[in-house]
Coordinates of C-alpha atoms in Angstrom, one line a residue:
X1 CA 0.0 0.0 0.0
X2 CA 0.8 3.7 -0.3
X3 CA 0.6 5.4 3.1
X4 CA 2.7 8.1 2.4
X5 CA 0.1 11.2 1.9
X6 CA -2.2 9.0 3.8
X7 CA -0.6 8.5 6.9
X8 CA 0.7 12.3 6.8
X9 CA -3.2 13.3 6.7
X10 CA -4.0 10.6 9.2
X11 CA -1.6 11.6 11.8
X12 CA -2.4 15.5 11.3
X13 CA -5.9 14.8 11.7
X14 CA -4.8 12.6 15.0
X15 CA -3.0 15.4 16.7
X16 CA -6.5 17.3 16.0
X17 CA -8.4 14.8 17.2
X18 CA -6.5 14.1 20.4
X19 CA -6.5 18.0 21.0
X20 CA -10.4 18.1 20.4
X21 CA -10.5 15.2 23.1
X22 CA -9.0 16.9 25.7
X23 CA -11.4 19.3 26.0
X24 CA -14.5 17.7 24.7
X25 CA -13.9 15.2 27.9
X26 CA -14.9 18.0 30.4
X27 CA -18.0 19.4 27.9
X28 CA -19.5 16.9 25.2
X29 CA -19.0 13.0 24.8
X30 CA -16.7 12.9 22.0
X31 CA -18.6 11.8 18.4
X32 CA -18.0 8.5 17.1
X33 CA -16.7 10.0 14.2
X34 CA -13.8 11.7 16.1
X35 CA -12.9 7.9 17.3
X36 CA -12.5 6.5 13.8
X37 CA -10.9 9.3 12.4
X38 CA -8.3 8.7 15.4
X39 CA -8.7 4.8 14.9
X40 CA -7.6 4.9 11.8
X41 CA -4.4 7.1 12.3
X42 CA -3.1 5.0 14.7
X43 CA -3.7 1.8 12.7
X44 CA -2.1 3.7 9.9
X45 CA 0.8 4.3 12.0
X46 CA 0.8 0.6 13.2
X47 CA 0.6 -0.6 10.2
X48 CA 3.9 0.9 8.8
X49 CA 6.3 -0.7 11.2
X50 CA 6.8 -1.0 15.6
X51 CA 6.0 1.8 17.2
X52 CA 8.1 3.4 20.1
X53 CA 7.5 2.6 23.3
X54 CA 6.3 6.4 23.9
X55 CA 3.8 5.9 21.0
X56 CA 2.5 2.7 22.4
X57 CA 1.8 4.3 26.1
X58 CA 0.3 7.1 24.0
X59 CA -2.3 4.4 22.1
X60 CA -2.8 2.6 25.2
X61 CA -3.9 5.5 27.1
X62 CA -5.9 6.5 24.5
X63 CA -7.8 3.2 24.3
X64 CA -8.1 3.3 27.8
X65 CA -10.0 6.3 28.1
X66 CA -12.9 5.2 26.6
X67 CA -14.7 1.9 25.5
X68 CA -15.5 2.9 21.8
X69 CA -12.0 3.4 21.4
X70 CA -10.7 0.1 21.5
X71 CA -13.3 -1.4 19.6
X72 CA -12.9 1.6 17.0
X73 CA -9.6 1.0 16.7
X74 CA -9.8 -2.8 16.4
X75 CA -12.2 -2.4 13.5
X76 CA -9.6 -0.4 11.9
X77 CA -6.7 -2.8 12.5
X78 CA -8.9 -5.8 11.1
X79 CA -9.9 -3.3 7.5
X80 CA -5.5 -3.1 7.3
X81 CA -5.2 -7.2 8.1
X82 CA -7.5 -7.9 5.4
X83 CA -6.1 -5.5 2.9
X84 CA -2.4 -7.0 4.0
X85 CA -3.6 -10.5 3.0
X86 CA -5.1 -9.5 -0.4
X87 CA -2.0 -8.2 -1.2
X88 CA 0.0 -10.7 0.1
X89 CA -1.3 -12.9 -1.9
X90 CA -0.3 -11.3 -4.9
X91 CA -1.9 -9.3 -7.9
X92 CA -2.8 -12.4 -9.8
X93 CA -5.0 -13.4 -6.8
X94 CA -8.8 -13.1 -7.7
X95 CA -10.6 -13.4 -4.8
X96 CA -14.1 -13.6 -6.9
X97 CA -13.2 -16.5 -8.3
X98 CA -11.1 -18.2 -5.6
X99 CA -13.5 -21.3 -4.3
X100 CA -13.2 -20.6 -0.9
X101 CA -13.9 -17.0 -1.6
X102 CA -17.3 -18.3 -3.1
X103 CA -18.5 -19.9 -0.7
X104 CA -17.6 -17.8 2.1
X105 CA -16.7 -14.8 0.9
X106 CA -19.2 -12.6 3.2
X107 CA -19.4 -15.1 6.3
X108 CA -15.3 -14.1 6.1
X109 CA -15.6 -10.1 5.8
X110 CA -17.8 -10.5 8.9
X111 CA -15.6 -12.0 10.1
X112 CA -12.5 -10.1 9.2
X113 CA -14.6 -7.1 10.8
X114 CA -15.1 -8.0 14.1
X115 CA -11.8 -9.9 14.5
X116 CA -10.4 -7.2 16.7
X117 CA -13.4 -6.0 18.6
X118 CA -14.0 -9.4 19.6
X119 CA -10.3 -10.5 20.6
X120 CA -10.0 -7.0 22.4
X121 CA -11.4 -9.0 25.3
X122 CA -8.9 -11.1 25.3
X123 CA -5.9 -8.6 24.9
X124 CA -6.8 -4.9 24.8
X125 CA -4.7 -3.0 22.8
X126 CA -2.8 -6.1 21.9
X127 CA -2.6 -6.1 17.8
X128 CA 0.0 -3.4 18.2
X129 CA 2.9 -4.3 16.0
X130 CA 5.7 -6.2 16.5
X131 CA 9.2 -6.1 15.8
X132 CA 10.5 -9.4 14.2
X133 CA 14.1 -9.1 14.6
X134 CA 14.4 -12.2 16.9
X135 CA 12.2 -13.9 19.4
X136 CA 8.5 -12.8 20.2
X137 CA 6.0 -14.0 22.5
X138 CA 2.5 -13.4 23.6
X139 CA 1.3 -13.6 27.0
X140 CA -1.6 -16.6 28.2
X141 CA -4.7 -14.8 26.9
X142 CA -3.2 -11.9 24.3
X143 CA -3.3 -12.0 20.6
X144 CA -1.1 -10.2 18.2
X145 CA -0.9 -9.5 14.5
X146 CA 2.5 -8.3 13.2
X147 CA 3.5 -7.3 9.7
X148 CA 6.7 -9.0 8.4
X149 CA 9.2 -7.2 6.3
X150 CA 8.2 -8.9 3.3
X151 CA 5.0 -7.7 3.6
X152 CA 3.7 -11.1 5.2
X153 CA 1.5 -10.9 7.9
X154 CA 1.6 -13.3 11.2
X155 CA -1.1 -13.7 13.9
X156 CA 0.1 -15.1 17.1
X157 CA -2.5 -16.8 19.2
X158 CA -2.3 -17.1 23.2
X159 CA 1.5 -18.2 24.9
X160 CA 3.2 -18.6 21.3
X161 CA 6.9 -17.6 20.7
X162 CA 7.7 -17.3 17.4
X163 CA 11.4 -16.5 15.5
X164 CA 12.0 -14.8 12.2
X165 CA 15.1 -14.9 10.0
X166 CA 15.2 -13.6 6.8
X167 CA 17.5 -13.8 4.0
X168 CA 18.0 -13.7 0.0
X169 CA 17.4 -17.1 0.0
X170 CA 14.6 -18.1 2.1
X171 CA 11.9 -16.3 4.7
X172 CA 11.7 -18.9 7.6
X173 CA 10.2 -18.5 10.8
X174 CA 10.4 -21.1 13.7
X175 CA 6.8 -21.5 15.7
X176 CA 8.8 -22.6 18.8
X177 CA 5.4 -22.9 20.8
X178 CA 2.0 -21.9 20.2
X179 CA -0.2 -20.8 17.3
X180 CA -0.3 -18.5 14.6
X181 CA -1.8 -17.6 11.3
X182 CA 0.4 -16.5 8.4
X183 CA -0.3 -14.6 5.5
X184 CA 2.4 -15.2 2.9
X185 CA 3.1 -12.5 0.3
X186 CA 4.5 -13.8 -2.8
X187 CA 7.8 -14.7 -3.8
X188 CA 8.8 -17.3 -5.8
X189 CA 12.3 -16.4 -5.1
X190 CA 12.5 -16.7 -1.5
X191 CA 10.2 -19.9 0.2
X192 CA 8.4 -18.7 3.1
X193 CA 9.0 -21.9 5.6
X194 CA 7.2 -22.4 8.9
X195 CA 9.6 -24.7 11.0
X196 CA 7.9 -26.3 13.9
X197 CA 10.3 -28.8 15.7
X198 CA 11.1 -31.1 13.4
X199 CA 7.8 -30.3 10.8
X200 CA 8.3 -28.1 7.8
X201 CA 5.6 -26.4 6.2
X202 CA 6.7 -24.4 2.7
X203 CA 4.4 -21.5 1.1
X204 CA 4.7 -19.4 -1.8
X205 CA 1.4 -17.0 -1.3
X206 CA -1.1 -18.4 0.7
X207 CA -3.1 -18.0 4.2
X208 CA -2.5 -21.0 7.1
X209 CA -2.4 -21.9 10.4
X210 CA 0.7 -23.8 12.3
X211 CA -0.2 -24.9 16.0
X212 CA 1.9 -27.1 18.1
X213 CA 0.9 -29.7 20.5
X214 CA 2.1 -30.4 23.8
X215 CA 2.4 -34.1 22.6
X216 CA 4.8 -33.2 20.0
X217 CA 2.2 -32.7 17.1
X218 CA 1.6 -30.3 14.6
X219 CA -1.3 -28.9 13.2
X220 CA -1.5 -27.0 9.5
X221 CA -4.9 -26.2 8.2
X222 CA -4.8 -24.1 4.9
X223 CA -7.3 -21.1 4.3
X224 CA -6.2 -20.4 1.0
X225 CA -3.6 -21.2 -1.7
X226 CA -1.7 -24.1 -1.1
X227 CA 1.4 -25.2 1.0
X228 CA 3.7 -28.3 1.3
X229 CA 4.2 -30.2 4.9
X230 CA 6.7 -32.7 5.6
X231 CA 8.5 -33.8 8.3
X232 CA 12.5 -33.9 8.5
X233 CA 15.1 -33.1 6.4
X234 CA 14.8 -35.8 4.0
X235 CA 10.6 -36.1 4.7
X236 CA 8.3 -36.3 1.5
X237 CA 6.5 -33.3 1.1
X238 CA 2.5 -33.9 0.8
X239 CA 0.4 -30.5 -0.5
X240 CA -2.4 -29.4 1.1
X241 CA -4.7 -26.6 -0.8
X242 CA -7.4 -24.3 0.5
X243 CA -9.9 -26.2 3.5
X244 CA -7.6 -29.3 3.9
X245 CA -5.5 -29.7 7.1
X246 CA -3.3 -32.4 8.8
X247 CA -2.0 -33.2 12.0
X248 CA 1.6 -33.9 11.7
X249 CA 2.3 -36.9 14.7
X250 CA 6.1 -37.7 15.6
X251 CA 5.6 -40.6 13.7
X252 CA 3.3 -42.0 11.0
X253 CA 2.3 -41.1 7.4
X254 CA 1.0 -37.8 7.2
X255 CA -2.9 -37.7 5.7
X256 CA -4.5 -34.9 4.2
X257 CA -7.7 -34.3 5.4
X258 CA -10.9 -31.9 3.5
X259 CA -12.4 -29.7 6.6
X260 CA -14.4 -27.3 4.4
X261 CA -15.0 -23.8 4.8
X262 CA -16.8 -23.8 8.0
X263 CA -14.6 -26.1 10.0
X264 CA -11.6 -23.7 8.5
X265 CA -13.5 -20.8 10.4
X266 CA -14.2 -22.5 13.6
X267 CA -10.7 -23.5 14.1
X268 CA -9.6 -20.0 13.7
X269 CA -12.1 -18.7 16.2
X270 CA -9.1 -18.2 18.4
X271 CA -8.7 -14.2 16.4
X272 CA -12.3 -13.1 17.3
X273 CA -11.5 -14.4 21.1
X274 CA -13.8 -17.4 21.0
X275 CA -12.8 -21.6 21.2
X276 CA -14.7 -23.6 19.1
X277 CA -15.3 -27.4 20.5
X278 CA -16.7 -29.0 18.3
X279 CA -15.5 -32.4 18.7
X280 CA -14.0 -32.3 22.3
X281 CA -14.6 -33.7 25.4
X282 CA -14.8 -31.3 28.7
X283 CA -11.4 -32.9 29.5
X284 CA -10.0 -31.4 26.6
X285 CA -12.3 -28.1 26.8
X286 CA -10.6 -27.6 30.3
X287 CA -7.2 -28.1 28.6
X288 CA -8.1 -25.5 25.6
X289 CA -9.5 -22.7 28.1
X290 CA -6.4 -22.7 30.1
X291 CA -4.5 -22.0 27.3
X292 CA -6.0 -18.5 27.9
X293 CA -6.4 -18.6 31.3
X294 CA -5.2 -19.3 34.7
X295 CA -8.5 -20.2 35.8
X296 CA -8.5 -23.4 35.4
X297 CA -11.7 -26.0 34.4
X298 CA -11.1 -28.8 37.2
X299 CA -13.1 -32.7 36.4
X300 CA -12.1 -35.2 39.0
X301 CA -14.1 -37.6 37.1
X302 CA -13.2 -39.1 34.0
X303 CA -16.3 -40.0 33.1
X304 CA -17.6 -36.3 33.4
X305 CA -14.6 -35.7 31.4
X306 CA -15.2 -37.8 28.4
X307 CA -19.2 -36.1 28.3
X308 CA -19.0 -33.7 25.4
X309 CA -20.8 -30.1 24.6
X310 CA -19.9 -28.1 21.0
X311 CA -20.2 -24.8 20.3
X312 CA -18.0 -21.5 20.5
X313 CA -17.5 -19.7 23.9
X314 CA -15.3 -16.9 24.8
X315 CA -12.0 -17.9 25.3
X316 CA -11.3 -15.6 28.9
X317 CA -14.6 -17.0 30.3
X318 CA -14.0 -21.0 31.6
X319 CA -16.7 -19.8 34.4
X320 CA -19.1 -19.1 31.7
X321 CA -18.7 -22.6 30.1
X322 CA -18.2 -24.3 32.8
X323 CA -21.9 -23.0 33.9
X324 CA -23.5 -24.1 30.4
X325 CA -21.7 -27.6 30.4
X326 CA -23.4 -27.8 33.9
X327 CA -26.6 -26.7 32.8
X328 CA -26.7 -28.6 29.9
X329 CA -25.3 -31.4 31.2
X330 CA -27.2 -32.1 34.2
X331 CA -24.0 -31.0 36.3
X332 CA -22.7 -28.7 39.0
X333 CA -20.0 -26.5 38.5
X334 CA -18.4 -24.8 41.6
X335 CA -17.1 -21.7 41.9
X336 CA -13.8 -22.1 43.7
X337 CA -10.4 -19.2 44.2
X338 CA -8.5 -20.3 40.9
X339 CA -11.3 -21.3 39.2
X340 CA -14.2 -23.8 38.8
X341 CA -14.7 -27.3 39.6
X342 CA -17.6 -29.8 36.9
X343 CA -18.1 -32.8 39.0
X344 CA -21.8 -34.7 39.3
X345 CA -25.0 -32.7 40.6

């Protein structure tokens, strides 16, 4: 993109905003124009590299000061994500005719629109970006999106750590715990490799997910484009297009499966702050939510623990699910200091 002029006008107009703020906070509530004028400057500023740490207490502040303002400002950040992965994927892209794009394309831009409002819950102000010269980590609960210098994009879900290392040859970056989504700009010249202990995954220009298991597997699922997963240096790599994952085990063939579009969105939940279970047991719904919490889901009894309840819930609520589960389940959940123990009513 061109932000040049843009960002000049943006950050003008931010200065005049922030000035009108100050005094409008002692006469009239400010509009909700004034907020996403000032949204967008700051995601325009965001958006063009790491800010200082004087900027960032600046943007926290300002979030902080009133409600609308985060969720402003989140709405802003998701408009720049989704523009980021359009043109990441490259000017041949043609997201009319893309089949995933077809099927989904307005469930995703709903999506895409309240990714940030949503996973402000989880961490406020916390798709500032990030510098990617070495390590970075999110905290239990916060999610980040940082813009890579090859004008990739990563997501980083809850606790993940992620290293990047660029070069002429090749754009790798190690997933050394944890989850994130990347959105691959292309360049033939330079793979873009996703090295997850001893799993490679290898895009050109695409959109996936890489998640690693505290069993030692790996998880890809591909949004769009296509990718190639294998596992050790001499592994054969087996390509996985758009709404077809695999879970990559320390040992075994590796077997493509078709998830379709809707599976695809529930398993990213995660960026609009909610955890889809579909599928899991409470056993491993207590092990999903404390991911993102420290409250902790506690079943003494494994056969309450194999019982089962889908849907999505808000990722920094276990109490809330907990409750449901009970409800639904003819349990009781108890509300104890850390968190809440599911045992038989």
């Amino acid at each position: 993109m061109h932000w040049d002029v843009a960002e000049t006008d943006a950050s003008r107009h931010l200065g005049t905003v922030a000035s009108r703020t100050r005094v409008t906070l002692t006469t009239i509530r400010e509009s909700s124009a004034d907020i996403d004028a000032a949204a967008a400057a700051w995601a325009a500023r965001v958006d063009r590299g790491p800010l200082s740490d004087q900027d960032q207490a600046a943007l926290e502040a300002w979030a902080a000061q009133d409600p609308r303002r985060a969720g402003a400002y989140a709405k802003a950040l998701a408009v720049n994500a989704h523009l980021d992965r359009a043109a990441g994927l490259g000017a041949d892209f043609a997201p009319a005719s893309h089949p995933t794009a077809k099927a989904a394309d307005r469930r995703r831009l709903l999506a895409t629109g309240g990714l940030l409002a949503a996973a402000s819950v989880v961490g406020a102000v916390g798709y500032a970006a990030l510098s990617l010269r070495g390590r970075v980590t999110t905290a239990k609960g916060d999610i980040r999106r940082a813009p890579l210098e090859d004008g990739s994009a990563v997501t980083l879900n809850t606790d993940t750590t992620i290293r990047a290392a660029f070069d002429g040859k090749m754009r790798r970056v190690d997933l050394l715990r944890g989850e994130a989504l990347f959105d691959v700009a292309k360049d033939p010249a330079r793979p873009f490799v996703v090295v997850a202990g001893d799993v490679r995954v290898r895009a050109v220009g695409t959109s996936f997910t890489v998640r690693t298991h505290d069993d030692g597997q790996v998880g890809v699922i591909v949004r769009e484009g296509v990718v190639e997963v294998w596992r050790g240096a001499e592994g054969k790599p087996v390509r996985l297009s758009a709404e077809h994952a695999v879970q990559v085990a320390t040992a075994g063939a590796l077997v493509p499966t078709t998830v379709g579009s809707a599976a695809v969105d529930r398993a990213m939940a995660w960026r609009q702050g909610q955890i889809d279970l579909d599928g899991l047991t409470l056993g491993q719904a207590a092990d999903e939510f404390a991911r993102y919490s420290d409250r902790r889901i506690v079943i003494d009894d494994p056969a309450v623990a194999k019982l089962k309840m889908t849907g999505l819930f808000s990722a920094s609520d276990p109490d809330g699910f907990a409750k449901a589960a009970a409800l639904s389940l003819g349990l009781r959940a108890t509300t104890e200091a850390d968190g809440v123990r599911l045992s038989r009513g």
